C-alpha positions as a Python dict, from the first residue, in 0.01 Angstrom:
ca = {
    (1, 'M'): (0, 0, 0),
    (2, 'E'): (-277, 238, 41),
    (3, 'A'): (-299, 356, 408),
    (4, 'A'): (9, 219, 677),
    (5, 'L'): (-23, 301, 1030),
    (6, 'V'): (246, 359, 1251),
    (7, 'Y'): (319, 324, 1636),
    (8, 'R'): (629, 402, 1817),
    (9, 'R'): (729, 389, 2137),
    (10, 'P'): (1052, 296, 2310),
    (11, 'G'): (1247, 14, 2186),
    (12, 'T'): (981, -128, 1981),
    (13, 'I'): (777, 27, 1622),
    (14, 'R'): (485, -133, 1469),
    (15, 'L'): (386, -55, 1102),
    (16, 'Q'): (58, -158, 945),
    (17, 'T'): (-12, -155, 612),
    (18, 'F'): (-384, -173, 433),
    (19, 'A'): (-458, -194, 57),
    (20, 'R'): (-732, -36, -97),
    (21, 'M'): (-993, -279, -34),
    (22, 'G'): (-900, -205, 371),
    (23, 'F'): (-751, -547, 364),
    (24, 'A'): (-396, -585, 571),
    (25, 'V'): (-125, -632, 389),
    (26, 'F'): (150, -699, 597),
    (27, 'D'): (162, -576, 984),
    (28, 'L'): (560, -525, 1115),
    (29, 'V'): (664, -506, 1447),
    (30, 'L'): (1057, -420, 1522),
    (31, 'A'): (1181, -433, 1893),
    (32, 'D'): (1589, -496, 2001),
    (33, 'G'): (1686, -544, 1684),
    (34, 'Q'): (1426, -802, 1572),
    (35, 'Y'): (1140, -825, 1359),
    (36, 'H'): (802, -998, 1339),
    (37, 'L'): (636, -981, 991),
    (38, 'L'): (269, -1094, 887),
    (39, 'F'): (149, -1161, 591),
    (40, 'P'): (-210, -1207, 744),
    (41, 'M'): (-371, -1272, 393),
    (42, 'Q'): (-135, -1601, 328),
    (43, 'G'): (-150, -1691, 669),
    (44, 'K'): (207, -1670, 671),
    (45, 'S'): (482, -1451, 903),
    (46, 'Q'): (918, -1409, 940),
    (47, 'K'): (1068, -1314, 1203),
    (48, 'G'): (1484, -1279, 1221),
    (49, 'S'): (1726, -974, 1260),
    (50, 'V'): (1680, -641, 1194),
    (51, 'A'): (2056, -611, 987),
    (52, 'E'): (1866, -905, 728),
    (53, 'L'): (1534, -758, 666),
    (54, 'D'): (1712, -604, 355),
    (55, 'H'): (1814, -892, 236),
    (56, 'K'): (1498, -1098, 285),
    (57, 'N'): (1266, -1140, -48),
    (58, 'A'): (1085, -869, -254),
    (59, 'L'): (988, -708, 48),
    (60, 'G'): (1290, -668, 280),
    (61, 'A'): (1423, -387, 91),
    (62, 'P'): (1075, -193, -17),
    (63, 'I'): (968, -216, 401),
    (64, 'S'): (1359, -102, 504),
    (65, 'L'): (1353, 199, 318),
    (66, 'G'): (959, 245, 444),
    (67, 'L'): (1094, 281, 749),
    (68, 'L'): (1374, 499, 698),
    (69, 'A'): (1173, 731, 507),
    (70, 'T'): (876, 725, 797),
    (71, 'L'): (1123, 725, 1088),
    (72, 'G'): (1485, 896, 944),
    (73, 'S'): (1548, 1168, 1052),
    (74, 'L'): (1227, 1264, 1243),
    (75, 'G'): (1280, 983, 1494),
    (76, 'G'): (1645, 943, 1494),
    (77, 'T'): (1839, 1038, 1811),
    (78, 'F'): (2245, 1181, 1857),
    (79, 'L'): (2474, 964, 2097),
    (80, 'P'): (2656, 1184, 2392),
    (81, 'T'): (2956, 967, 2206),
    (82, 'D'): (2883, 1106, 1868),
    (83, 'Q'): (3054, 1391, 1678),
    (84, 'V'): (2886, 1690, 1495),
    (85, 'V'): (3029, 1941, 1248),
    (86, 'L'): (2769, 2192, 1107),
    (87, 'R'): (2830, 2353, 827),
    (88, 'E'): (2608, 2644, 536),
    (89, 'E'): (2555, 2533, 195),
    (90, 'N'): (2378, 2745, -24),
    (91, 'D'): (2057, 2813, 158),
    (92, 'Q'): (2072, 2489, 392),
    (93, 'Y'): (2271, 2405, 681),
    (94, 'V'): (2453, 2107, 681),
    (95, 'L'): (2505, 1847, 986),
    (96, 'D'): (2736, 1567, 940),
    (97, 'V'): (2673, 1332, 1205),
    (98, 'M'): (2985, 1076, 1319),
    (99, 'P'): (2970, 852, 1500),
    (100, 'V'): (3318, 806, 1763),
    (101, 'S'): (3301, 403, 1712),
    (102, 'D'): (3319, 377, 1368),
    (103, 'G'): (3615, 563, 1314),
    (104, 'G'): (3537, 930, 1209),
    (105, 'N'): (3310, 801, 875),
    (106, 'V'): (3024, 1082, 840),
    (107, 'A'): (2663, 765, 957),
    (108, 'R'): (2398, 1060, 878),
    (109, 'R'): (2392, 1355, 638),
    (110, 'L'): (2102, 1612, 764),
    (111, 'W'): (2028, 1911, 565),
    (112, 'F'): (1809, 2193, 723),
    (113, 'T'): (1632, 2487, 548),
    (114, 'R'): (1720, 2786, 727),
    (115, 'S'): (1429, 2965, 750),
    (116, 'T'): (1255, 2710, 959),
    (117, 'L'): (1519, 2406, 1046),
    (118, 'E'): (1318, 2135, 880),
    (119, 'V'): (1472, 1892, 773),
    (120, 'A'): (1477, 1878, 403),
    (121, 'R'): (1718, 1621, 322),
    (122, 'Q'): (1904, 1294, 490),
    (123, 'D'): (2161, 1069, 369),
    (124, 'L'): (2238, 760, 573),
    (125, 'F'): (2647, 627, 555),
    (126, 'D'): (2699, 244, 604),
    (127, 'A'): (3003, 227, 872),
    (128, 'A'): (3254, 210, 541),
    (129, 'G'): (3068, 549, 435),
    (130, 'A'): (2897, 419, 192),
    (131, 'L'): (2562, 593, 100),
    (132, 'Q'): (2259, 325, 242),
    (133, 'A'): (1961, 566, 169),
    (134, 'T'): (1857, 903, 104),
    (135, 'M'): (1535, 1049, 215),
    (136, 'V'): (1397, 1429, 101),
    (137, 'Y'): (1114, 1581, 329),
    (138, 'Q'): (869, 1809, 127),
    (139, 'D'): (551, 2048, 239),
    (140, 'Y'): (559, 2031, 568),
    (141, 'R'): (248, 2062, 753),
    (142, 'A'): (118, 2169, 1113),
    (143, 'V'): (3, 1899, 1282),
    (144, 'G'): (-29, 2004, 1670),
    (145, 'S'): (168, 2219, 1886),
    (146, 'T'): (450, 2240, 2117),
    (147, 'S'): (524, 2528, 2413),
    (148, 'A'): (776, 2627, 2103),
    (149, 'G'): (559, 2679, 1855),
    (150, 'P'): (389, 2406, 1613),
    (151, 'L'): (472, 2096, 1531),
    (152, 'T'): (546, 2024, 1152),
    (153, 'W'): (555, 1726, 938),
    (154, 'P'): (634, 1650, 623),
    (155, 'T'): (328, 1488, 433),
    (156, 'R'): (580, 1371, 150),
    (157, 'V'): (871, 1167, 154),
    (158, 'Q'): (1096, 1057, -109),
    (159, 'A'): (1331, 725, -33),
    (160, 'E'): (1570, 543, -233),
    (161, 'D'): (1819, 316, -178),
    (162, 'G'): (2251, 395, -202),
    (163, 'L'): (2245, 185, -493),
    (164, 'G'): (1950, 258, -704),
    (165, 'R'): (1723, -48, -688),
    (166, 'T'): (1424, 55, -459),
    (167, 'K'): (1254, 404, -477),
    (168, 'L'): (948, 507, -317),
    (169, 'V'): (711, 808, -273),
    (170, 'L'): (492, 853, 93),
    (171, 'T'): (231, 1099, 104),
    (172, 'V'): (127, 1163, 457),
    (173, 'H'): (-203, 1240, 488),
    (174, 'D'): (-269, 1254, 855),
    (175, 'V'): (-57, 1250, 1141),
    (176, 'I'): (-146, 1247, 1512),
    (177, 'P'): (102, 1333, 1751),
    (178, 'N'): (111, 1079, 2071),
    (179, 'P'): (-196, 919, 2119),
    (180, 'E'): (-303, 729, 2337),
    (181, 'L'): (-213, 389, 2266),
    (182, 'T'): (-383, 75, 2461),
    (183, 'S'): (-230, -281, 2506),
    (184, 'Q'): (-430, -377, 2151),
    (185, 'D'): (-260, -130, 1960),
    (186, 'W'): (22, -305, 2022),
    (187, 'G'): (-112, -684, 1976),
    (188, 'S'): (36, -979, 2099),
    (189, 'V'): (260, -986, 1813),
    (190, 'E'): (617, -1163, 1971),
    (191, 'V'): (937, -1142, 1784),
    (192, 'G'): (1132, -1440, 1752),
    (193, 'T'): (1286, -1757, 1543),
    (194, 'N'): (1139, -1754, 1182),
    (195, 'Q'): (759, -1948, 1115),
}
């Protein structure tokens, strides 16, 4: 995959991927816990629950891992019911996030650099506490500014699933924070049953 465009709005994510020659490899839309995966070159599509995407053909696991790499800690939110524990480990802060509903098991573990408070690493765990994925965020660069200062984004993300079966390295060349998007940017892709 040569390039990927990620559009995000509350409740909806669209990931478009392109080959080096410029043709679309796949187009993925996630909305309300459902996905629609379109393969334009093959004229095929798949639909279903996001929870089952990992188990779909050879592309399911890399796509899921790619979404975690692009949206993992950078787009995640903490719920008011989550418990968090902050500690220092070597030269980093470590934040454990535990949803109350999971009985106190760590769901996410985030490592922050002390000097910049940028996310350096994130581990995601399932409800039983088993490691599902690890993302390492590197080479942060300014992509804009806010009233609090520069807005930075990692330009390299290394991701690996908990079993070591799927690995990827994502290199980000350009980030445009909060661009104006039209309905054409989202397309007419609907989420529903399999085709």
